[in-house]
Short mmCIF file of C-alpha atoms and ligand atoms in Angstrom, two decimals:
data_model
loop_
_atom_site.label_atom_id
_atom_site.label_comp_id
_atom_site.label_asym_id
_atom_site.label_seq_id
_atom_site.Cartn_x
_atom_site.Cartn_y
_atom_site.Cartn_z
CA MET A 181 9.43 3.86 31.89
CA ILE A 182 12.92 3.37 33.22
CA SER A 183 15.22 2.33 30.40
CA LYS A 184 17.05 -0.96 30.62
CA PHE A 185 19.78 0.31 28.33
CA ASP A 186 22.65 2.70 28.96
CA ASN A 187 23.10 3.83 25.38
CA TYR A 188 21.87 3.18 21.87
CA GLN A 189 24.56 0.62 21.17
CA ASP A 190 23.07 -1.49 23.98
CA TRP A 191 19.51 -1.51 22.69
CA LEU A 192 20.76 -1.95 19.13
CA LYS A 193 22.62 -5.05 20.27
CA PHE A 194 19.46 -6.37 21.96
CA ASP A 195 17.59 -5.74 18.73
CA ARG A 196 20.23 -7.57 16.74
CA ASP A 197 20.14 -10.53 19.11
CA HIS A 198 16.40 -10.86 19.76
CA LEU A 199 14.10 -8.89 17.49
CA TRP A 200 12.87 -10.13 14.17
CA HIS A 201 12.67 -7.49 11.43
CA PRO A 202 10.68 -7.86 8.18
CA TYR A 203 11.95 -10.71 6.04
CA THR A 204 15.16 -11.28 7.99
CA SER A 205 17.23 -14.12 9.33
CA MET A 206 18.40 -14.16 12.93
CA VAL A 207 21.76 -15.41 11.67
CA ASP A 208 23.88 -12.66 10.17
CA PRO A 209 21.03 -10.26 9.27
CA LEU A 210 21.64 -7.05 7.34
CA PRO A 211 22.41 -4.19 9.73
CA CYS A 212 19.54 -2.06 11.03
CA TYR A 213 20.15 1.64 11.51
CA PRO A 214 19.19 2.99 14.95
CA VAL A 215 16.54 5.71 14.72
CA ALA A 216 16.37 8.22 17.56
CA SER A 217 13.64 10.49 16.22
CA ALA A 218 12.03 11.73 13.04
CA LYS A 219 10.56 15.06 12.01
CA GLY A 220 9.16 16.21 8.70
CA VAL A 221 11.09 14.41 5.97
CA HIS A 222 14.06 13.77 8.24
CA ILE A 223 14.98 10.60 10.10
CA ASN A 224 17.51 11.25 12.86
CA LEU A 225 19.80 8.35 13.64
CA ALA A 226 21.11 7.72 17.12
CA ASP A 227 24.68 8.11 15.84
CA GLY A 228 23.94 11.73 14.97
CA ASN A 229 23.36 11.28 11.22
CA THR A 230 20.23 12.65 9.59
CA LEU A 231 18.61 11.10 6.52
CA ILE A 232 16.11 12.50 4.04
CA ASP A 233 13.36 9.90 3.88
CA GLY A 234 12.52 8.55 0.43
CA MET A 235 10.19 5.77 1.58
CA SER A 236 7.48 7.46 3.68
CA SER A 237 7.84 4.37 5.87
CA TRP A 238 6.43 2.14 3.12
CA TRP A 239 3.88 4.58 1.67
CA SER A 240 2.41 5.63 5.00
CA ALA A 241 3.99 8.80 6.50
CA ILE A 242 2.68 11.08 3.76
CA HIS A 243 2.50 14.29 5.81
CA GLY A 244 5.96 13.87 7.36
CA TYR A 245 6.95 12.52 10.74
CA ASN A 246 5.90 14.11 13.98
CA HIS A 247 3.16 16.22 12.39
CA PRO A 248 1.79 18.48 15.15
CA LYS A 249 -1.84 17.96 14.14
CA LEU A 250 -1.49 14.19 14.19
CA ASN A 251 0.31 14.34 17.52
CA GLN A 252 -2.42 16.56 18.93
CA ALA A 253 -5.18 14.25 17.71
CA LEU A 254 -3.45 11.37 19.44
CA VAL A 255 -2.93 13.26 22.70
CA ASP A 256 -6.52 14.55 22.71
CA GLN A 257 -7.96 11.11 22.17
CA THR A 258 -5.65 9.58 24.79
CA GLN A 259 -7.27 11.85 27.38
CA LYS A 260 -10.69 10.36 26.56
CA MET A 261 -9.95 6.70 25.94
CA ALA A 262 -7.21 4.79 24.18
CA HIS A 263 -9.30 1.79 23.34
CA VAL A 264 -12.63 0.20 23.91
CA MET A 265 -13.96 -2.95 22.29
CA PHE A 266 -15.98 -2.34 19.13
CA GLY A 267 -18.24 -5.32 19.84
CA GLY A 268 -21.33 -3.76 21.41
CA PHE A 269 -19.83 -0.29 21.74
CA ALA A 270 -19.76 2.61 19.29
CA HIS A 271 -17.54 5.68 19.62
CA GLN A 272 -17.22 9.06 17.98
CA PRO A 273 -13.69 8.61 16.53
CA ALA A 274 -14.94 5.66 14.45
CA SER A 275 -17.94 7.62 13.17
CA GLU A 276 -15.75 10.64 12.41
CA LEU A 277 -13.42 8.48 10.35
CA GLY A 278 -16.15 6.45 8.66
CA SER A 279 -18.00 9.57 7.57
CA ARG A 280 -14.81 11.13 6.20
CA LEU A 281 -14.03 7.99 4.21
CA LEU A 282 -17.52 7.88 2.73
CA ASP A 283 -17.38 11.61 1.94
CA MET A 284 -14.14 11.03 0.00
CA THR A 285 -15.48 8.13 -2.05
CA PRO A 286 -18.29 7.81 -4.60
CA ASP A 287 -21.82 7.55 -3.18
CA ILE A 288 -22.09 3.89 -4.09
CA PHE A 289 -19.87 3.11 -1.10
CA GLN A 290 -21.89 3.00 2.10
CA TYR A 291 -20.35 0.49 4.52
CA VAL A 292 -16.98 0.51 6.27
CA PHE A 293 -15.19 -2.22 8.22
CA LEU A 294 -12.34 -0.72 10.26
CA ALA A 295 -9.62 -3.34 10.29
CA ASP A 296 -6.39 -3.25 12.24
CA SER A 297 -3.94 -3.59 9.35
CA GLY A 298 -3.85 -3.60 5.57
CA SER A 299 -3.60 -7.37 5.30
CA ILE A 300 -6.56 -7.88 7.58
CA SER A 301 -8.63 -5.49 5.48
CA ILE A 302 -7.78 -7.74 2.50
CA GLU A 303 -8.83 -10.84 4.43
CA VAL A 304 -12.10 -9.10 5.22
CA ALA A 305 -12.64 -8.08 1.59
CA LEU A 306 -12.11 -11.64 0.39
CA LYS A 307 -14.36 -12.99 3.12
CA MET A 308 -17.05 -10.46 2.18
CA ALA A 309 -16.97 -11.76 -1.38
CA LEU A 310 -17.35 -15.38 -0.26
CA GLN A 311 -20.13 -14.54 2.17
CA TYR A 312 -21.87 -12.47 -0.50
CA TYR A 313 -22.15 -15.44 -2.84
CA ARG A 314 -23.06 -17.80 -0.04
CA SER A 315 -25.91 -15.47 0.85
CA ALA A 316 -26.88 -15.23 -2.81
CA GLY A 317 -27.08 -19.03 -2.96
CA LYS A 318 -24.16 -19.35 -5.40
CA LEU A 319 -22.17 -21.82 -3.39
CA ASP A 320 -19.84 -22.80 -6.23
CA LYS A 321 -18.20 -19.38 -6.15
CA GLN A 322 -15.27 -20.20 -3.86
CA LYS A 323 -12.26 -19.05 -5.93
CA PHE A 324 -10.47 -15.79 -6.48
CA LEU A 325 -9.01 -14.72 -9.78
CA THR A 326 -6.13 -12.30 -9.96
CA VAL A 327 -3.18 -11.14 -12.01
CA ARG A 328 0.40 -12.23 -11.55
CA GLY A 329 2.75 -9.76 -9.90
CA GLY A 330 0.29 -8.75 -7.18
CA TYR A 331 0.97 -8.25 -3.50
CA HIS A 332 -1.76 -8.10 -0.87
CA GLY A 333 0.04 -8.89 2.39
CA ASP A 334 1.61 -11.85 4.15
CA PRO A 335 -1.22 -13.72 5.94
CA PHE A 336 -2.20 -16.94 4.18
CA THR A 337 -5.25 -15.78 2.25
CA CYS A 338 -3.46 -12.59 1.20
CA MET A 339 -0.47 -14.66 0.10
CA SER A 340 -2.69 -17.01 -1.84
CA VAL A 341 -3.68 -14.15 -4.18
CA GLY A 342 -0.16 -12.67 -4.33
CA ASP A 343 2.23 -13.47 -7.13
CA PRO A 344 2.60 -17.27 -7.27
CA GLU A 345 6.24 -17.19 -8.40
CA ASN A 346 7.82 -14.32 -6.49
CA GLY A 347 5.51 -14.80 -3.51
CA GLN A 348 5.59 -17.52 -0.89
CA HIS A 349 3.52 -20.24 -2.59
CA TYR A 350 6.54 -22.50 -3.01
CA LEU A 351 7.19 -22.44 0.75
CA PHE A 352 3.77 -23.59 1.89
CA PRO A 353 2.42 -25.60 -1.03
CA SER A 354 -0.01 -27.77 0.90
CA THR A 355 -1.27 -25.02 3.18
CA ILE A 356 -1.82 -22.15 0.79
CA SER A 357 -5.11 -22.31 -1.07
CA THR A 358 -4.99 -22.33 -4.84
CA HIS A 359 -6.62 -19.61 -6.88
CA LEU A 360 -6.59 -18.55 -10.52
CA PHE A 361 -3.91 -16.37 -12.09
CA VAL A 362 -3.56 -14.62 -15.43
CA PRO A 363 -0.59 -12.58 -16.72
CA ARG A 364 -0.13 -9.16 -15.21
CA PRO A 365 -1.38 -6.11 -17.17
CA ASN A 366 1.35 -5.37 -19.65
CA ILE A 367 0.44 -2.07 -21.33
CA LYS A 368 2.07 0.74 -19.42
CA PHE A 369 0.16 3.67 -17.98
CA TYR A 370 1.33 6.17 -20.59
CA ASP A 371 1.39 3.79 -23.58
CA GLU A 372 -1.35 3.23 -26.11
CA TRP A 373 -4.00 0.72 -25.03
CA ASP A 374 -4.08 -2.60 -26.82
CA ALA A 375 -7.11 -4.84 -26.28
CA SER A 376 -4.96 -7.97 -26.33
CA ASP A 377 -3.69 -7.00 -22.88
CA ILE A 378 -6.86 -8.25 -21.26
CA SER A 379 -7.57 -11.22 -23.51
CA GLU A 380 -6.18 -13.91 -21.16
CA LEU A 381 -8.14 -12.51 -18.27
CA LYS A 382 -11.25 -12.53 -20.43
CA LEU A 383 -10.69 -16.15 -21.43
CA SER A 384 -10.18 -17.17 -17.82
CA ILE A 385 -13.36 -15.38 -16.76
CA GLU A 386 -15.37 -17.01 -19.55
CA LYS A 387 -14.07 -20.41 -18.53
CA ASN A 388 -14.14 -20.09 -14.73
CA HIS A 389 -16.79 -17.52 -13.83
CA ARG A 390 -19.10 -20.07 -12.19
CA GLU A 391 -16.49 -20.71 -9.49
CA VAL A 392 -15.01 -17.20 -9.21
CA ALA A 393 -16.33 -15.06 -6.36
CA ALA A 394 -14.05 -12.08 -6.86
CA ILE A 395 -11.22 -10.61 -8.83
CA ILE A 396 -8.71 -8.80 -6.66
CA ILE A 397 -6.19 -6.35 -8.07
CA GLU A 398 -4.08 -3.34 -7.11
CA PRO A 399 -5.45 -0.60 -9.37
CA ILE A 400 -2.93 1.14 -11.70
CA VAL A 401 0.17 0.42 -9.58
CA GLN A 402 1.34 -3.07 -8.77
CA GLY A 403 3.44 -2.14 -5.76
CA ALA A 404 5.62 -4.68 -3.96
CA GLY A 405 5.16 -7.04 -6.90
CA GLY A 406 7.33 -4.89 -9.15
CA MET A 407 6.15 -1.26 -9.15
CA HIS A 408 4.42 -1.56 -12.52
CA PHE A 409 2.16 1.27 -13.68
CA TYR A 410 -0.46 -0.13 -16.03
CA HIS A 411 -3.14 1.26 -18.31
CA PRO A 412 -6.45 2.50 -16.83
CA GLU A 413 -8.38 0.93 -19.71
CA TYR A 414 -7.52 -2.47 -18.21
CA LEU A 415 -9.62 -1.58 -15.17
CA ARG A 416 -12.52 -0.26 -17.23
CA GLN A 417 -12.69 -3.50 -19.19
CA LEU A 418 -12.25 -5.54 -16.04
CA ARG A 419 -15.22 -3.76 -14.47
CA ALA A 420 -17.37 -4.54 -17.51
CA LEU A 421 -16.35 -8.21 -17.45
CA CYS A 422 -17.14 -8.51 -13.74
CA ASP A 423 -20.60 -7.06 -14.38
CA GLU A 424 -21.19 -9.34 -17.33
CA PHE A 425 -20.15 -12.52 -15.51
CA ASP A 426 -21.40 -11.75 -12.00
CA ILE A 427 -18.05 -11.52 -10.24
CA LEU A 428 -17.24 -9.07 -7.46
CA LEU A 429 -14.35 -6.68 -8.10
CA ILE A 430 -11.99 -5.90 -5.21
CA PHE A 431 -9.44 -3.09 -5.42
CA ASP A 432 -6.47 -3.07 -3.09
CA GLU A 433 -5.79 0.67 -2.65
CA ILE A 434 -3.66 0.12 0.46
CA ALA A 435 -0.54 1.54 -1.19
CA THR A 436 -2.18 3.81 -3.76
CA GLY A 437 -4.94 5.41 -1.70
CA PHE A 438 -4.98 9.05 -0.57
CA GLY A 439 -3.28 10.81 -3.43
CA ARG A 440 -0.07 8.88 -4.06
CA THR A 441 -0.67 8.35 -7.80
CA GLY A 442 -1.90 11.88 -8.46
CA LYS A 443 -5.59 11.01 -7.96
CA LEU A 444 -7.21 10.61 -4.57
CA PHE A 445 -7.62 6.91 -5.32
CA ALA A 446 -5.93 5.05 -8.16
CA MET A 447 -9.34 3.86 -9.37
CA ASP A 448 -10.09 7.49 -10.26
CA HIS A 449 -7.63 7.21 -13.18
CA ALA A 450 -10.08 4.75 -14.73
CA GLY A 451 -13.29 6.45 -13.62
CA ILE A 452 -14.84 3.21 -12.37
CA THR A 453 -15.60 1.76 -8.95
CA PRO A 454 -15.07 -1.75 -7.56
CA ASP A 455 -17.56 -3.55 -5.31
CA ILE A 456 -15.16 -3.63 -2.38
CA PHE A 457 -11.94 -1.75 -1.77
CA CYS A 458 -9.28 -1.59 0.91
CA VAL A 459 -7.29 1.36 2.20
CA GLY A 460 -4.64 1.56 4.92
CA LYS A 461 -1.06 2.81 5.19
CA ALA A 462 -1.41 6.59 4.53
CA MET A 463 -4.86 6.72 6.16
CA THR A 464 -3.32 7.51 9.55
CA GLY A 465 -0.47 9.51 8.03
CA GLY A 466 1.74 6.59 9.00
CA MET A 467 1.27 7.12 12.72
CA MET A 468 -0.83 4.12 13.74
CA THR A 469 -1.88 0.86 12.20
CA LEU A 470 -5.41 1.02 10.78
CA ALA A 471 -7.10 0.04 7.54
CA ALA A 472 -10.60 -0.10 6.13
CA THR A 473 -12.61 -2.35 3.86
CA ILE A 474 -15.29 -0.31 2.16
CA THR A 475 -18.21 -1.71 0.24
CA THR A 476 -21.58 -1.07 -1.35
CA LYS A 477 -25.14 -1.48 -0.21
CA LYS A 478 -25.57 -4.40 -2.59
CA VAL A 479 -22.73 -6.37 -0.98
CA ALA A 480 -23.56 -5.45 2.62
CA MET A 481 -27.29 -6.11 2.28
CA THR A 482 -26.81 -9.41 0.50
CA ILE A 483 -24.51 -10.65 3.25
CA SER A 484 -26.79 -9.32 5.95
CA ASN A 485 -29.86 -11.03 4.53
CA GLY A 486 -28.18 -14.38 4.02
CA ASP A 487 -28.45 -17.61 5.97
CA VAL A 488 -25.45 -16.43 8.03
CA PRO A 489 -26.50 -12.78 8.23
CA ILE A 490 -23.38 -11.42 9.93
CA LEU A 491 -19.96 -10.57 8.57
CA MET A 492 -17.75 -13.15 10.26
CA HIS A 493 -14.85 -10.98 11.35
CA GLY A 494 -14.04 -9.04 14.52
CA PRO A 495 -10.43 -8.37 15.55
CA THR A 496 -9.80 -7.15 19.10
CA PHE A 497 -8.41 -3.80 18.01
CA MET A 498 -10.77 -3.05 15.13
CA GLY A 499 -11.80 0.60 15.14
CA ASN A 500 -9.20 1.52 17.75
CA PRO A 501 -10.17 5.06 18.87
CA LEU A 502 -6.61 6.39 18.92
CA ALA A 503 -5.99 5.21 15.38
CA CYS A 504 -9.39 6.48 14.20
CA ALA A 505 -8.77 9.92 15.70
CA VAL A 506 -5.34 10.14 14.09
CA ALA A 507 -6.74 8.93 10.77
CA SER A 508 -9.46 11.60 10.77
CA ALA A 509 -6.82 14.23 11.50
CA SER A 510 -4.67 12.82 8.69
CA LEU A 511 -7.53 12.97 6.20
CA ASP A 512 -8.32 16.53 7.29
CA ILE A 513 -4.67 17.49 6.76
CA LEU A 514 -4.85 15.95 3.28
CA MET A 515 -8.10 17.60 2.25
CA ASP A 516 -7.53 21.04 3.80
CA SER A 517 -6.05 23.83 1.72
CA GLY A 518 -5.51 27.55 2.09
CA GLU A 519 -3.55 29.58 4.57
CA GLY A 520 -2.13 27.61 7.51
CA ALA A 521 -2.84 24.25 5.89
CA THR A 522 -0.12 21.65 5.33
CA TYR A 523 -1.02 21.81 1.62
CA PRO A 524 -1.97 25.47 1.07
CA LYS A 525 -2.49 24.91 -2.68
CA GLY A 526 -4.10 21.48 -2.22
CA TRP A 527 -2.40 18.08 -2.06
CA GLN A 528 -2.66 17.75 -5.85
CA HIS A 529 -0.24 20.65 -6.23
CA ASN A 530 2.35 18.85 -4.09
CA ILE A 531 1.99 15.56 -5.93
CA GLN A 532 2.34 17.33 -9.27
CA ARG A 533 5.44 19.14 -8.03
CA ILE A 534 6.94 15.86 -6.81
CA GLU A 535 6.05 14.12 -10.07
CA ASN A 536 7.83 16.88 -11.98
CA GLY A 537 10.87 16.67 -9.67
CA LEU A 538 11.09 12.89 -9.95
CA GLN A 539 11.51 13.18 -13.71
CA GLN A 540 15.20 13.94 -13.07
CA LEU A 541 15.65 10.25 -12.22
CA LYS A 542 15.32 9.65 -15.97
CA GLU A 543 18.79 11.18 -16.43
CA ILE A 544 20.11 7.79 -15.37
CA ALA A 545 17.88 5.84 -17.79
CA ASP A 546 20.67 5.22 -20.32
CA HIS A 547 23.05 3.74 -17.76
CA PRO A 548 23.95 0.18 -18.82
CA ALA A 549 22.86 -1.27 -15.45
CA VAL A 550 19.44 0.40 -15.66
CA ASN A 551 16.52 -1.30 -17.39
CA ASP A 552 13.80 1.33 -16.98
CA VAL A 553 12.98 4.53 -15.11
CA ARG A 554 9.32 5.39 -14.53
CA VAL A 555 7.40 7.99 -12.61
CA LEU A 556 3.74 8.26 -11.67
CA GLY A 557 2.46 10.81 -9.17
CA ALA A 558 4.79 10.78 -6.18
CA ILE A 559 6.35 7.42 -7.08
CA GLY A 560 9.74 7.20 -8.77
CA VAL A 561 11.16 3.85 -9.85
CA ILE A 562 14.55 2.86 -11.22
CA GLU A 563 14.40 -0.74 -12.38
CA MET A 564 17.85 -2.26 -12.66
CA ASN A 565 18.79 -5.14 -14.95
CA ASP A 566 19.82 -7.34 -12.03
CA PRO A 567 18.78 -7.65 -8.39
CA THR A 568 20.35 -4.98 -6.19
CA ASP A 569 22.78 -5.98 -3.49
CA VAL A 570 21.16 -4.24 -0.51
CA ALA A 571 24.13 -4.99 1.76
CA LYS A 572 26.34 -3.07 -0.62
CA ILE A 573 24.10 -0.27 -1.80
CA GLN A 574 22.26 0.65 1.42
CA PRO A 575 25.39 1.98 3.23
CA GLU A 576 26.10 4.14 0.16
CA PHE A 577 22.66 5.75 0.45
CA ILE A 578 23.21 6.30 4.17
CA ALA A 579 26.57 7.93 3.44
CA GLU A 580 24.75 10.29 1.05
CA GLY A 581 22.24 11.16 3.78
CA VAL A 582 19.13 9.54 2.29
CA TRP A 583 16.88 6.66 3.25
CA VAL A 584 16.19 4.47 0.24
CA ARG A 585 15.39 0.79 0.67
CA PRO A 586 15.74 -1.14 -2.60
CA PHE A 587 14.19 -4.52 -3.13
CA GLY A 588 14.79 -7.00 -5.93
CA ARG A 589 15.73 -5.08 -9.06
CA LEU A 590 14.04 -1.91 -7.86
CA ILE A 591 15.47 1.27 -6.45
CA TYR A 592 12.32 3.26 -5.82
CA ILE A 593 11.11 6.20 -3.80
CA MET A 594 7.74 7.50 -2.71
CA PRO A 595 8.59 10.70 -0.82
CA GLN A 596 6.39 12.43 1.67
CA TYR A 597 3.95 14.90 0.15
CA ILE A 598 5.56 17.72 2.16
CA ILE A 599 9.05 17.24 0.71
CA SER A 600 10.55 20.53 -0.53
CA GLU A 601 12.06 21.00 -3.96
CA ASN A 602 15.58 21.14 -2.47
CA GLU A 603 15.07 18.00 -0.41
CA LEU A 604 13.67 16.16 -3.41
CA ASN A 605 16.64 17.26 -5.50
CA SER A 606 19.02 16.02 -2.79
CA LEU A 607 17.21 12.69 -2.69
CA CYS A 608 17.28 12.23 -6.47
CA ASN A 609 20.90 13.41 -6.77
CA ALA A 610 21.97 10.97 -4.06
CA ILE A 611 20.29 8.09 -5.89
CA LYS A 612 21.92 8.98 -9.20
CA LYS A 613 25.31 9.42 -7.52
CA VAL A 614 25.12 6.06 -5.75
CA ILE A 615 24.10 4.24 -8.93
CA LEU A 616 27.00 5.80 -10.82
CA LYS A 617 29.36 4.82 -8.02
CA VAL A 618 28.15 1.25 -7.44
CA TYR A 619 27.51 0.21 -11.07
C1 LIG B 211 -0.94 -3.27 -1.99
C2 LIG B 211 -0.78 -3.78 -0.60
N1 LIG B 211 -1.74 -4.53 -0.06
C3 LIG B 211 -1.66 -4.99 1.20
C4 LIG B 211 -0.57 -4.72 1.99
C5 LIG B 211 -0.50 -5.24 3.40
O1 LIG B 211 -0.69 -4.21 4.30
P1 LIG B 211 -0.13 -4.33 5.80
O2 LIG B 211 1.36 -4.43 5.70
O3 LIG B 211 -0.60 -3.06 6.48
O4 LIG B 211 -0.74 -5.53 6.41
C6 LIG B 211 0.47 -3.96 1.46
C7 LIG B 211 1.68 -3.68 2.25
O5 LIG B 211 2.73 -3.34 1.77
C8 LIG B 211 0.36 -3.48 0.13
O6 LIG B 211 1.34 -2.73 -0.43
#
């Protein structure tokens, strides 16, 4: 490729003038920082600055950028084929990935749909639930029930089960379908369980179960909807209610999957399994877009024996071989331990070390501008009293040499699993310093 730009300022200007970034205006957008390269936990800016990454590119780049094994998997697969349609063709990279995913999950999970992004895997999960009840002859089950404060992606069906107040419902009131909401789980992960936490959900299920096909929820961590860590007992009781009232349970593990919360999957904190669950983000180590919707024999066989015996979904790039090969390499990196491995003492050791290191964020907990500081696994959250001013605070983080991207009232980090103790200390110190300076 011959570049059309003489220097980074040129392509940055093009970007500013023509490229839409997530949730931005094309009039006076916040500045974007020009990235030249990234390696390990470091993001190298085109202006020569280097940042320690606190975001893992939104939960995904867990093993660090430019990991040689991921790069090699990509190069190797490129030599064979970059893509081939999954309709009518099978290929080894998909089987390698599918078998790894099923090996990592309880035996009850037997069927994998390889979607091309997290949101699409959610669409597929919701569609599976509707098709399941259609096939079972329960045609009244057309609704989804969920908790407030959720986030499942930006396509319309995903939005429809996202938080109705902080989400986008108000923008598209006559287009977005209406589903059922109950208050978010309130009892925190480390607090004592109180049965009243699930009482509204129970009431709603008792009242609406005939029309509810599925309950969808992010297990343990509500991510983009507020970074809340809630009590595992909520999920155990939810599972029992779904069984009692014949409702499918869908877990959105797109952010939490693959070790982030200290367990391989967040559902493992509760020791229960859903009927369908979605993974994405970290599955490819943040290198490619790929996600999966994973389900049980009961769900798959019911759909496949129904009056419409096929799952009605098939994106062009589903099961992309490059992404599958990289994902298998990423899962191998995660699960390997011993000499020469990225996690010689096992990934759990790294998450525990990060969790311990993140505790230092609590030193800022008594600051008058801070509402709460919480840590779970490799997730550290500082919840402010008021919404952060990203335009003001982001340049301060950059000046301190760290990449932290606040949203709403949250200044939060989910570092890469490979981050060293020193790098983590630098990241946490920078955050504390900036808060003390700005507030
Ligand atoms: C919990 C959760 N579900 C779904 C999604 C959507 O995934 P994607 O952005 O890959 O479409 C996200 C993305 O942030 C997420 O955090």
